[in-house]
Amino acid sequence: AQKVTQAQTEISVVEKEDVTLDCVYETRDTTYYLFWYKQPPSGELVFLIRRNSFDEQNEISGRYSWNFQKSTSSFNFTITASQVVDSAVYFCALSESNYGQNFVFGPGTRLSVLP
Amino acid sequence: KAGVTQTPRYLIKTRGQQVTLSCSPISGHRSVSWYQQTPGQGLQFLFEYFSETQRNKGNFPGRFSGRQFSNSRSEMNVSTLELGDSALYLCASSMRPTSSGNTIYFGEGSWLTVV
């Protein structure tokens, strides 16, 4: 069955620190997709990145980077030089191609960046 | 390009009443999914519609129902409201069903309070 674990419930850092949010997933599918979303206090989940199971290249987008490792079933998210505006709840999600028909979200990690 | 639009944004209902929430997907998107978000249960999948057909349903009682219209707009209905139905209801749209690995884009949600 699909499952996504985000072991860090809350993280607090001081501005300009680097922070890594962990995501571990379980799937029996060979083709699957991993996502990260950001949820600010307004409520809307904002899409950050999508990765398919065949693409293990790490990705960097500005201050954001993602490390996908199939060997450990992990898809971790790092924010470099964090800013107050990064404060939000971050969700990792899994979508399977063959066995699942919907997204499964992790419980989320609440990130607080203090000035 | 307009994003996913949900109405109403906030509403208060009395236990036993029913409620209808509306979602207009991004133009060109034909798949609409609904999620319930609560502090205790996190993000839980309700159902997904594609081309007016329900593709999948989460583990919710029959009081929760939905439909999709020919213009891809969707509504969800909750009958005989219970206090535990108080939640943020999020709608998400994608071009094709989520089993295709498509990214889903969320609206700002409808905050429902049952008193």
JSON list of C-alpha atoms in Angstrom, two decimals:
[
{"chain": "A", "resi": 1, "resn": "ALA", "atom": "CA", "xyz": [0.00, 0.00, 0.00]},
{"chain": "A", "resi": 2, "resn": "GLN", "atom": "CA", "xyz": [1.02, 3.57, -0.51]},
{"chain": "A", "resi": 3, "resn": "LYS", "atom": "CA", "xyz": [2.42, 5.38, 2.48]},
{"chain": "A", "resi": 4, "resn": "VAL", "atom": "CA", "xyz": [4.33, 8.59, 3.04]},
{"chain": "A", "resi": 5, "resn": "THR", "atom": "CA", "xyz": [6.16, 9.38, 6.27]},
{"chain": "A", "resi": 6, "resn": "GLN", "atom": "CA", "xyz": [7.42, 12.75, 7.34]},
{"chain": "A", "resi": 7, "resn": "ALA", "atom": "CA", "xyz": [9.02, 12.10, 10.69]},
{"chain": "A", "resi": 8, "resn": "GLN", "atom": "CA", "xyz": [9.62, 15.75, 11.53]},
{"chain": "A", "resi": 9, "resn": "THR", "atom": "CA", "xyz": [6.42, 17.24, 12.85]},
{"chain": "A", "resi": 10, "resn": "GLU", "atom": "CA", "xyz": [7.82, 20.70, 13.49]},
{"chain": "A", "resi": 11, "resn": "ILE", "atom": "CA", "xyz": [11.12, 22.38, 12.76]},
{"chain": "A", "resi": 12, "resn": "SER", "atom": "CA", "xyz": [12.26, 25.77, 13.92]},
{"chain": "A", "resi": 13, "resn": "VAL", "atom": "CA", "xyz": [15.28, 27.53, 12.46]},
{"chain": "A", "resi": 14, "resn": "VAL", "atom": "CA", "xyz": [16.74, 30.99, 12.47]},
{"chain": "A", "resi": 15, "resn": "GLU", "atom": "CA", "xyz": [16.75, 32.93, 9.23]},
{"chain": "A", "resi": 16, "resn": "LYS", "atom": "CA", "xyz": [19.64, 32.11, 6.87]},
{"chain": "A", "resi": 17, "resn": "GLU", "atom": "CA", "xyz": [20.07, 28.64, 8.29]},
{"chain": "A", "resi": 18, "resn": "ASP", "atom": "CA", "xyz": [19.78, 25.65, 5.95]},
{"chain": "A", "resi": 19, "resn": "VAL", "atom": "CA", "xyz": [17.05, 23.15, 6.70]},
{"chain": "A", "resi": 20, "resn": "THR", "atom": "CA", "xyz": [16.22, 19.71, 5.33]},
{"chain": "A", "resi": 21, "resn": "LEU", "atom": "CA", "xyz": [12.76, 18.21, 5.42]},
{"chain": "A", "resi": 22, "resn": "ASP", "atom": "CA", "xyz": [12.66, 14.43, 5.29]},
{"chain": "A", "resi": 23, "resn": "CYS", "atom": "CA", "xyz": [10.25, 12.27, 3.32]},
{"chain": "A", "resi": 24, "resn": "VAL", "atom": "CA", "xyz": [10.18, 8.49, 3.20]},
{"chain": "A", "resi": 25, "resn": "TYR", "atom": "CA", "xyz": [7.69, 6.61, 1.06]},
{"chain": "A", "resi": 26, "resn": "GLU", "atom": "CA", "xyz": [6.42, 3.07, 0.57]},
{"chain": "A", "resi": 27, "resn": "THR", "atom": "CA", "xyz": [5.09, 1.73, -2.68]},
{"chain": "A", "resi": 28, "resn": "ARG", "atom": "CA", "xyz": [4.79, -1.59, -4.49]},
{"chain": "A", "resi": 29, "resn": "ASP", "atom": "CA", "xyz": [4.59, 0.11, -7.85]},
{"chain": "A", "resi": 30, "resn": "THR", "atom": "CA", "xyz": [7.58, 0.42, -10.17]},
{"chain": "A", "resi": 31, "resn": "THR", "atom": "CA", "xyz": [6.26, 3.61, -11.72]},
{"chain": "A", "resi": 32, "resn": "TYR", "atom": "CA", "xyz": [5.32, 6.33, -9.30]},
{"chain": "A", "resi": 33, "resn": "TYR", "atom": "CA", "xyz": [5.52, 10.05, -8.80]},
{"chain": "A", "resi": 34, "resn": "LEU", "atom": "CA", "xyz": [6.66, 12.10, -5.85]},
{"chain": "A", "resi": 35, "resn": "PHE", "atom": "CA", "xyz": [5.65, 15.65, -5.05]},
{"chain": "A", "resi": 36, "resn": "TRP", "atom": "CA", "xyz": [6.29, 18.42, -2.57]},
{"chain": "A", "resi": 37, "resn": "TYR", "atom": "CA", "xyz": [3.71, 21.04, -1.71]},
{"chain": "A", "resi": 38, "resn": "LYS", "atom": "CA", "xyz": [3.87, 24.10, 0.52]},
{"chain": "A", "resi": 39, "resn": "GLN", "atom": "CA", "xyz": [0.88, 25.22, 2.55]},
{"chain": "A", "resi": 40, "resn": "PRO", "atom": "CA", "xyz": [1.05, 28.77, 3.90]},
{"chain": "A", "resi": 41, "resn": "PRO", "atom": "CA", "xyz": [-1.49, 29.94, 6.52]},
{"chain": "A", "resi": 42, "resn": "SER", "atom": "CA", "xyz": [-3.95, 30.93, 3.78]},
{"chain": "A", "resi": 43, "resn": "GLY", "atom": "CA", "xyz": [-4.64, 27.24, 3.21]},
{"chain": "A", "resi": 44, "resn": "GLU", "atom": "CA", "xyz": [-3.85, 26.70, -0.45]},
{"chain": "A", "resi": 45, "resn": "LEU", "atom": "CA", "xyz": [-1.33, 23.96, -1.20]},
{"chain": "A", "resi": 46, "resn": "VAL", "atom": "CA", "xyz": [1.27, 25.31, -3.58]},
{"chain": "A", "resi": 47, "resn": "PHE", "atom": "CA", "xyz": [2.99, 22.85, -5.90]},
{"chain": "A", "resi": 48, "resn": "LEU", "atom": "CA", "xyz": [6.79, 22.87, -5.63]},
{"chain": "A", "resi": 49, "resn": "ILE", "atom": "CA", "xyz": [8.14, 19.87, -7.52]},
{"chain": "A", "resi": 50, "resn": "ARG", "atom": "CA", "xyz": [7.24, 16.60, -9.23]},
{"chain": "A", "resi": 51, "resn": "ARG", "atom": "CA", "xyz": [9.60, 13.68, -9.69]},
{"chain": "A", "resi": 52, "resn": "ASN", "atom": "CA", "xyz": [8.97, 10.36, -11.43]},
{"chain": "A", "resi": 53, "resn": "SER", "atom": "CA", "xyz": [10.48, 7.11, -10.24]},
{"chain": "A", "resi": 54, "resn": "PHE", "atom": "CA", "xyz": [12.83, 6.83, -13.19]},
{"chain": "A", "resi": 55, "resn": "ASP", "atom": "CA", "xyz": [14.47, 10.17, -12.67]},
{"chain": "A", "resi": 56, "resn": "GLU", "atom": "CA", "xyz": [16.84, 10.13, -9.73]},
{"chain": "A", "resi": 57, "resn": "GLN", "atom": "CA", "xyz": [18.64, 13.31, -10.65]},
{"chain": "A", "resi": 58, "resn": "ASN", "atom": "CA", "xyz": [18.71, 15.82, -7.88]},
{"chain": "A", "resi": 59, "resn": "GLU", "atom": "CA", "xyz": [17.10, 19.12, -8.66]},
{"chain": "A", "resi": 60, "resn": "ILE", "atom": "CA", "xyz": [17.91, 22.65, -7.61]},
{"chain": "A", "resi": 61, "resn": "SER", "atom": "CA", "xyz": [15.62, 25.60, -8.00]},
{"chain": "A", "resi": 62, "resn": "GLY", "atom": "CA", "xyz": [16.97, 28.75, -6.45]},
{"chain": "A", "resi": 63, "resn": "ARG", "atom": "CA", "xyz": [17.25, 28.16, -2.72]},
{"chain": "A", "resi": 64, "resn": "TYR", "atom": "CA", "xyz": [15.34, 24.87, -2.98]},
{"chain": "A", "resi": 65, "resn": "SER", "atom": "CA", "xyz": [16.88, 21.50, -3.74]},
{"chain": "A", "resi": 66, "resn": "TRP", "atom": "CA", "xyz": [15.58, 17.96, -3.72]},
{"chain": "A", "resi": 67, "resn": "ASN", "atom": "CA", "xyz": [17.42, 14.69, -3.16]},
{"chain": "A", "resi": 68, "resn": "PHE", "atom": "CA", "xyz": [15.66, 11.60, -4.50]},
{"chain": "A", "resi": 69, "resn": "GLN", "atom": "CA", "xyz": [17.15, 8.24, -3.49]},
{"chain": "A", "resi": 70, "resn": "LYS", "atom": "CA", "xyz": [15.29, 5.10, -4.56]},
{"chain": "A", "resi": 71, "resn": "SER", "atom": "CA", "xyz": [17.65, 2.90, -2.56]},
{"chain": "A", "resi": 72, "resn": "THR", "atom": "CA", "xyz": [16.36, 4.40, 0.68]},
{"chain": "A", "resi": 73, "resn": "SER", "atom": "CA", "xyz": [12.88, 5.35, -0.62]},
{"chain": "A", "resi": 74, "resn": "SER", "atom": "CA", "xyz": [13.49, 8.95, 0.33]},
{"chain": "A", "resi": 75, "resn": "PHE", "atom": "CA", "xyz": [12.75, 12.27, -1.32]},
{"chain": "A", "resi": 76, "resn": "ASN", "atom": "CA", "xyz": [14.21, 14.97, 0.91]},
{"chain": "A", "resi": 77, "resn": "PHE", "atom": "CA", "xyz": [13.80, 18.70, 0.48]},
{"chain": "A", "resi": 78, "resn": "THR", "atom": "CA", "xyz": [16.43, 21.26, 1.47]},
{"chain": "A", "resi": 79, "resn": "ILE", "atom": "CA", "xyz": [15.98, 25.00, 1.80]},
{"chain": "A", "resi": 80, "resn": "THR", "atom": "CA", "xyz": [19.23, 26.90, 1.72]},
{"chain": "A", "resi": 81, "resn": "ALA", "atom": "CA", "xyz": [19.54, 30.23, 3.52]},
{"chain": "A", "resi": 82, "resn": "SER", "atom": "CA", "xyz": [15.99, 30.05, 4.84]},
{"chain": "A", "resi": 83, "resn": "GLN", "atom": "CA", "xyz": [13.81, 33.13, 4.97]},
{"chain": "A", "resi": 84, "resn": "VAL", "atom": "CA", "xyz": [10.81, 34.07, 7.10]},
{"chain": "A", "resi": 85, "resn": "VAL", "atom": "CA", "xyz": [8.59, 33.67, 4.02]},
{"chain": "A", "resi": 86, "resn": "ASP", "atom": "CA", "xyz": [9.50, 29.98, 3.96]},
{"chain": "A", "resi": 87, "resn": "SER", "atom": "CA", "xyz": [7.47, 29.46, 7.11]},
{"chain": "A", "resi": 88, "resn": "ALA", "atom": "CA", "xyz": [4.68, 27.06, 6.19]},
{"chain": "A", "resi": 89, "resn": "VAL", "atom": "CA", "xyz": [3.64, 23.44, 6.37]},
{"chain": "A", "resi": 90, "resn": "TYR", "atom": "CA", "xyz": [5.34, 21.28, 3.77]},
{"chain": "A", "resi": 91, "resn": "PHE", "atom": "CA", "xyz": [3.79, 18.09, 2.45]},
{"chain": "A", "resi": 92, "resn": "CYS", "atom": "CA", "xyz": [5.38, 15.25, 0.58]},
{"chain": "A", "resi": 93, "resn": "ALA", "atom": "CA", "xyz": [3.02, 13.18, -1.59]},
{"chain": "A", "resi": 94, "resn": "LEU", "atom": "CA", "xyz": [3.07, 9.98, -3.60]},
{"chain": "A", "resi": 95, "resn": "SER", "atom": "CA", "xyz": [1.04, 9.02, -6.64]},
{"chain": "A", "resi": 96, "resn": "GLU", "atom": "CA", "xyz": [1.22, 5.49, -8.02]},
{"chain": "A", "resi": 97, "resn": "SER", "atom": "CA", "xyz": [0.75, 4.64, -11.66]},
{"chain": "A", "resi": 98, "resn": "ASN", "atom": "CA", "xyz": [-0.65, 1.13, -11.50]},
{"chain": "A", "resi": 99, "resn": "TYR", "atom": "CA", "xyz": [-1.93, 0.36, -8.04]},
{"chain": "A", "resi": 100, "resn": "GLY", "atom": "CA", "xyz": [-3.17, 3.66, -6.71]},
{"chain": "A", "resi": 101, "resn": "GLN", "atom": "CA", "xyz": [-5.59, 6.08, -8.17]},
{"chain": "A", "resi": 102, "resn": "ASN", "atom": "CA", "xyz": [-5.06, 9.06, -5.95]},
{"chain": "A", "resi": 103, "resn": "PHE", "atom": "CA", "xyz": [-2.45, 11.02, -4.13]},
{"chain": "A", "resi": 104, "resn": "VAL", "atom": "CA", "xyz": [-1.31, 10.00, -0.67]},
{"chain": "A", "resi": 105, "resn": "PHE", "atom": "CA", "xyz": [0.07, 12.80, 1.45]},
{"chain": "A", "resi": 106, "resn": "GLY", "atom": "CA", "xyz": [2.43, 12.65, 4.36]},
{"chain": "A", "resi": 107, "resn": "PRO", "atom": "CA", "xyz": [1.40, 14.26, 7.65]},
{"chain": "A", "resi": 108, "resn": "GLY", "atom": "CA", "xyz": [3.37, 17.40, 6.86]},
{"chain": "A", "resi": 109, "resn": "THR", "atom": "CA", "xyz": [6.25, 19.24, 8.52]},
{"chain": "A", "resi": 110, "resn": "ARG", "atom": "CA", "xyz": [5.60, 22.66, 10.00]},
{"chain": "A", "resi": 111, "resn": "LEU", "atom": "CA", "xyz": [8.59, 24.89, 9.37]},
{"chain": "A", "resi": 112, "resn": "SER", "atom": "CA", "xyz": [9.02, 28.08, 11.34]},
{"chain": "A", "resi": 113, "resn": "VAL", "atom": "CA", "xyz": [11.77, 30.42, 10.26]},
{"chain": "A", "resi": 114, "resn": "LEU", "atom": "CA", "xyz": [12.51, 32.98, 12.94]},
{"chain": "A", "resi": 115, "resn": "PRO", "atom": "CA", "xyz": [13.98, 36.38, 12.13]},
{"chain": "B", "resi": 1, "resn": "LYS", "atom": "CA", "xyz": [-4.42, 31.71, -16.26]},
{"chain": "B", "resi": 2, "resn": "ALA", "atom": "CA", "xyz": [-6.89, 31.51, -13.39]},
{"chain": "B", "resi": 3, "resn": "GLY", "atom": "CA", "xyz": [-6.20, 28.93, -10.71]},
{"chain": "B", "resi": 4, "resn": "VAL", "atom": "CA", "xyz": [-8.59, 26.59, -8.99]},
{"chain": "B", "resi": 5, "resn": "THR", "atom": "CA", "xyz": [-11.49, 28.53, -7.50]},
{"chain": "B", "resi": 6, "resn": "GLN", "atom": "CA", "xyz": [-13.47, 27.30, -4.54]},
{"chain": "B", "resi": 7, "resn": "THR", "atom": "CA", "xyz": [-16.61, 28.79, -3.08]},
{"chain": "B", "resi": 8, "resn": "PRO", "atom": "CA", "xyz": [-17.55, 29.61, -0.45]},
{"chain": "B", "resi": 9, "resn": "ARG", "atom": "CA", "xyz": [-14.32, 30.26, 1.37]},
{"chain": "B", "resi": 10, "resn": "TYR", "atom": "CA", "xyz": [-15.78, 30.20, 4.84]},
{"chain": "B", "resi": 11, "resn": "LEU", "atom": "CA", "xyz": [-19.04, 28.88, 6.16]},
{"chain": "B", "resi": 12, "resn": "ILE", "atom": "CA", "xyz": [-20.65, 27.92, 9.42]},
{"chain": "B", "resi": 13, "resn": "LYS", "atom": "CA", "xyz": [-23.36, 25.28, 9.55]},
{"chain": "B", "resi": 14, "resn": "THR", "atom": "CA", "xyz": [-25.41, 23.67, 12.26]},
{"chain": "B", "resi": 15, "resn": "ARG", "atom": "CA", "xyz": [-25.22, 19.98, 13.04]},
{"chain": "B", "resi": 16, "resn": "GLY", "atom": "CA", "xyz": [-27.73, 18.06, 10.97]},
{"chain": "B", "resi": 17, "resn": "GLN", "atom": "CA", "xyz": [-27.75, 20.52, 8.08]},
{"chain": "B", "resi": 18, "resn": "GLN", "atom": "CA", "xyz": [-26.26, 19.85, 4.70]},
{"chain": "B", "resi": 19, "resn": "VAL", "atom": "CA", "xyz": [-23.67, 21.80, 2.75]},
{"chain": "B", "resi": 20, "resn": "THR", "atom": "CA", "xyz": [-22.62, 22.10, -0.88]},
{"chain": "B", "resi": 21, "resn": "LEU", "atom": "CA", "xyz": [-19.14, 23.26, -1.86]},
{"chain": "B", "resi": 22, "resn": "SER", "atom": "CA", "xyz": [-18.18, 24.30, -5.35]},
{"chain": "B", "resi": 23, "resn": "CYS", "atom": "CA", "xyz": [-14.95, 24.03, -7.31]},
{"chain": "B", "resi": 24, "resn": "SER", "atom": "CA", "xyz": [-13.99, 25.47, -10.68]},
{"chain": "B", "resi": 25, "resn": "PRO", "atom": "CA", "xyz": [-10.84, 23.83, -12.03]},
{"chain": "B", "resi": 26, "resn": "ILE", "atom": "CA", "xyz": [-8.08, 25.43, -14.03]},
{"chain": "B", "resi": 27, "resn": "SER", "atom": "CA", "xyz": [-9.19, 25.97, -17.60]},
{"chain": "B", "resi": 28, "resn": "GLY", "atom": "CA", "xyz": [-8.52, 22.84, -19.63]},
{"chain": "B", "resi": 29, "resn": "HIS", "atom": "CA", "xyz": [-8.30, 20.58, -16.62]},
{"chain": "B", "resi": 30, "resn": "ARG", "atom": "CA", "xyz": [-10.78, 17.73, -16.65]},
{"chain": "B", "resi": 31, "resn": "SER", "atom": "CA", "xyz": [-9.90, 15.95, -13.43]},
{"chain": "B", "resi": 32, "resn": "VAL", "atom": "CA", "xyz": [-11.07, 17.24, -10.07]},
{"chain": "B", "resi": 33, "resn": "SER", "atom": "CA", "xyz": [-10.18, 15.74, -6.71]},
{"chain": "B", "resi": 34, "resn": "TRP", "atom": "CA", "xyz": [-11.45, 16.63, -3.26]},
{"chain": "B", "resi": 35, "resn": "TYR", "atom": "CA", "xyz": [-9.57, 16.35, 0.01]},
{"chain": "B", "resi": 36, "resn": "GLN", "atom": "CA", "xyz": [-10.51, 16.90, 3.62]},
{"chain": "B", "resi": 37, "resn": "GLN", "atom": "CA", "xyz": [-7.88, 18.36, 5.90]},
{"chain": "B", "resi": 38, "resn": "THR", "atom": "CA", "xyz": [-8.15, 18.25, 9.69]},
{"chain": "B", "resi": 39, "resn": "PRO", "atom": "CA", "xyz": [-5.50, 18.69, 12.38]},
{"chain": "B", "resi": 40, "resn": "GLY", "atom": "CA", "xyz": [-5.95, 15.13, 13.57]},
{"chain": "B", "resi": 41, "resn": "GLN", "atom": "CA", "xyz": [-6.24, 13.21, 10.30]},
{"chain": "B", "resi": 42, "resn": "GLY", "atom": "CA", "xyz": [-4.23, 15.38, 7.94]},
{"chain": "B", "resi": 43, "resn": "LEU", "atom": "CA", "xyz": [-5.07, 15.39, 4.25]},
{"chain": "B", "resi": 44, "resn": "GLN", "atom": "CA", "xyz": [-7.51, 12.66, 3.32]},
{"chain": "B", "resi": 45, "resn": "PHE", "atom": "CA", "xyz": [-8.73, 11.84, -0.14]},
{"chain": "B", "resi": 46, "resn": "LEU", "atom": "CA", "xyz": [-12.47, 12.10, -0.68]},
{"chain": "B", "resi": 47, "resn": "PHE", "atom": "CA", "xyz": [-13.04, 11.42, -4.38]},
{"chain": "B", "resi": 48, "resn": "GLU", "atom": "CA", "xyz": [-11.83, 12.11, -7.88]},
{"chain": "B", "resi": 49, "resn": "TYR", "atom": "CA", "xyz": [-13.86, 12.92, -10.96]},
{"chain": "B", "resi": 50, "resn": "PHE", "atom": "CA", "xyz": [-12.79, 12.83, -14.56]},
{"chain": "B", "resi": 51, "resn": "SER", "atom": "CA", "xyz": [-15.08, 13.62, -17.47]},
{"chain": "B", "resi": 52, "resn": "GLU", "atom": "CA", "xyz": [-18.12, 13.60, -15.18]},
{"chain": "B", "resi": 53, "resn": "THR", "atom": "CA", "xyz": [-17.35, 10.11, -13.86]},
{"chain": "B", "resi": 54, "resn": "GLN", "atom": "CA", "xyz": [-16.23, 9.28, -10.36]},
{"chain": "B", "resi": 55, "resn": "ARG", "atom": "CA", "xyz": [-12.96, 7.43, -10.71]},
{"chain": "B", "resi": 56, "resn": "ASN", "atom": "CA", "xyz": [-12.16, 6.72, -7.12]},
{"chain": "B", "resi": 57, "resn": "LYS", "atom": "CA", "xyz": [-13.56, 7.30, -3.68]},
{"chain": "B", "resi": 58, "resn": "GLY", "atom": "CA", "xyz": [-11.85, 7.50, -0.33]},
{"chain": "B", "resi": 59, "resn": "ASN", "atom": "CA", "xyz": [-12.94, 5.95, 2.90]},
{"chain": "B", "resi": 60, "resn": "PHE", "atom": "CA", "xyz": [-15.72, 8.33, 3.87]},
{"chain": "B", "resi": 61, "resn": "PRO", "atom": "CA", "xyz": [-19.35, 7.63, 4.73]},
{"chain": "B", "resi": 62, "resn": "GLY", "atom": "CA", "xyz": [-22.10, 7.96, 2.17]},
{"chain": "B", "resi": 63, "resn": "ARG", "atom": "CA", "xyz": [-23.01, 11.36, 3.58]},
{"chain": "B", "resi": 64, "resn": "PHE", "atom": "CA", "xyz": [-20.17, 12.69, 1.45]},
{"chain": "B", "resi": 65, "resn": "SER", "atom": "CA", "xyz": [-20.98, 12.84, -2.22]},
{"chain": "B", "resi": 66, "resn": "GLY", "atom": "CA", "xyz": [-19.87, 14.73, -5.26]},
{"chain": "B", "resi": 67, "resn": "ARG", "atom": "CA", "xyz": [-20.46, 15.29, -8.90]},
{"chain": "B", "resi": 68, "resn": "GLN", "atom": "CA", "xyz": [-18.84, 16.87, -11.90]},
{"chain": "B", "resi": 69, "resn": "PHE", "atom": "CA", "xyz": [-20.50, 18.82, -14.65]},
{"chain": "B", "resi": 70, "resn": "SER", "atom": "CA", "xyz": [-19.81, 18.85, -18.36]},
{"chain": "B", "resi": 71, "resn": "ASN", "atom": "CA", "xyz": [-17.73, 22.02, -17.97]},
{"chain": "B", "resi": 72, "resn": "SER", "atom": "CA", "xyz": [-15.54, 20.16, -15.44]},
{"chain": "B", "resi": 73, "resn": "ARG", "atom": "CA", "xyz": [-16.79, 22.20, -12.51]},
{"chain": "B", "resi": 74, "resn": "SER", "atom": "CA", "xyz": [-17.42, 20.06, -9.48]},
{"chain": "B", "resi": 75, "resn": "GLU", "atom": "CA", "xyz": [-19.50, 20.16, -6.34]},
{"chain": "B", "resi": 76, "resn": "MET", "atom": "CA", "xyz": [-19.30, 18.14, -3.19]},
{"chain": "B", "resi": 77, "resn": "ASN", "atom": "CA", "xyz": [-22.13, 17.72, -0.75]},
{"chain": "B", "resi": 78, "resn": "VAL", "atom": "CA", "xyz": [-22.14, 16.67, 2.87]},
{"chain": "B", "resi": 79, "resn": "SER", "atom": "CA", "xyz": [-25.50, 15.76, 4.34]},
{"chain": "B", "resi": 80, "resn": "THR", "atom": "CA", "xyz": [-26.50, 15.47, 7.99]},
{"chain": "B", "resi": 81, "resn": "LEU", "atom": "CA", "xyz": [-23.46, 17.38, 9.16]},
{"chain": "B", "resi": 82, "resn": "GLU", "atom": "CA", "xyz": [-21.61, 16.24, 12.25]},
{"chain": "B", "resi": 83, "resn": "LEU", "atom": "CA", "xyz": [-19.24, 18.23, 14.43]},
{"chain": "B", "resi": 84, "resn": "GLY", "atom": "CA", "xyz": [-16.39, 16.09, 13.14]},
{"chain": "B", "resi": 85, "resn": "ASP", "atom": "CA", "xyz": [-16.99, 17.33, 9.61]},
{"chain": "B", "resi": 86, "resn": "SER", "atom": "CA", "xyz": [-15.47, 20.66, 10.55]},
{"chain": "B", "resi": 87, "resn": "ALA", "atom": "CA", "xyz": [-12.44, 20.89, 8.30]},
{"chain": "B", "resi": 88, "resn": "LEU", "atom": "CA", "xyz": [-10.73, 22.58, 5.39]},
{"chain": "B", "resi": 89, "resn": "TYR", "atom": "CA", "xyz": [-12.06, 21.08, 2.18]},
{"chain": "B", "resi": 90, "resn": "LEU", "atom": "CA", "xyz": [-9.61, 21.35, -0.67]},
{"chain": "B", "resi": 91, "resn": "CYS", "atom": "CA", "xyz": [-10.28, 20.90, -4.33]},
{"chain": "B", "resi": 92, "resn": "ALA", "atom": "CA", "xyz": [-7.51, 20.10, -6.79]},
{"chain": "B", "resi": 93, "resn": "SER", "atom": "CA", "xyz": [-7.49, 19.86, -10.55]},
{"chain": "B", "resi": 94, "resn": "SER", "atom": "CA", "xyz": [-5.27, 18.27, -13.17]},
{"chain": "B", "resi": 95, "resn": "MET", "atom": "CA", "xyz": [-5.38, 17.81, -16.89]},
{"chain": "B", "resi": 96, "resn": "ARG", "atom": "CA", "xyz": [-5.77, 14.06, -16.66]},
{"chain": "B", "resi": 97, "resn": "PRO", "atom": "CA", "xyz": [-6.46, 11.54, -13.87]},
{"chain": "B", "resi": 98, "resn": "THR", "atom": "CA", "xyz": [-3.95, 11.43, -11.05]},
{"chain": "B", "resi": 99, "resn": "SER", "atom": "CA", "xyz": [-3.05, 7.84, -11.92]},
{"chain": "B", "resi": 100, "resn": "SER", "atom": "CA", "xyz": [-1.31, 9.28, -14.97]},
{"chain": "B", "resi": 101, "resn": "GLY", "atom": "CA", "xyz": [1.18, 11.00, -12.69]},
{"chain": "B", "resi": 102, "resn": "ASN", "atom": "CA", "xyz": [-0.26, 14.41, -13.40]},
{"chain": "B", "resi": 103, "resn": "THR", "atom": "CA", "xyz": [0.44, 17.23, -11.00]},
{"chain": "B", "resi": 104, "resn": "ILE", "atom": "CA", "xyz": [-2.61, 18.40, -9.13]},
{"chain": "B", "resi": 105, "resn": "TYR", "atom": "CA", "xyz": [-3.13, 22.07, -8.38]},
{"chain": "B", "resi": 106, "resn": "PHE", "atom": "CA", "xyz": [-5.09, 23.15, -5.37]},
{"chain": "B", "resi": 107, "resn": "GLY", "atom": "CA", "xyz": [-7.56, 25.87, -4.62]},
{"chain": "B", "resi": 108, "resn": "GLU", "atom": "CA", "xyz": [-7.54, 27.89, -1.43]},
{"chain": "B", "resi": 109, "resn": "GLY", "atom": "CA", "xyz": [-10.12, 25.63, 0.15]},
{"chain": "B", "resi": 110, "resn": "SER", "atom": "CA", "xyz": [-13.42, 26.02, 1.90]},
{"chain": "B", "resi": 111, "resn": "TRP", "atom": "CA", "xyz": [-13.27, 26.30, 5.68]},
{"chain": "B", "resi": 112, "resn": "LEU", "atom": "CA", "xyz": [-16.31, 24.55, 7.12]},
{"chain": "B", "resi": 113, "resn": "THR", "atom": "CA", "xyz": [-17.25, 24.89, 10.77]},
{"chain": "B", "resi": 114, "resn": "VAL", "atom": "CA", "xyz": [-20.08, 22.78, 12.14]},
{"chain": "B", "resi": 115, "resn": "VAL", "atom": "CA", "xyz": [-21.62, 24.00, 15.39]}
]
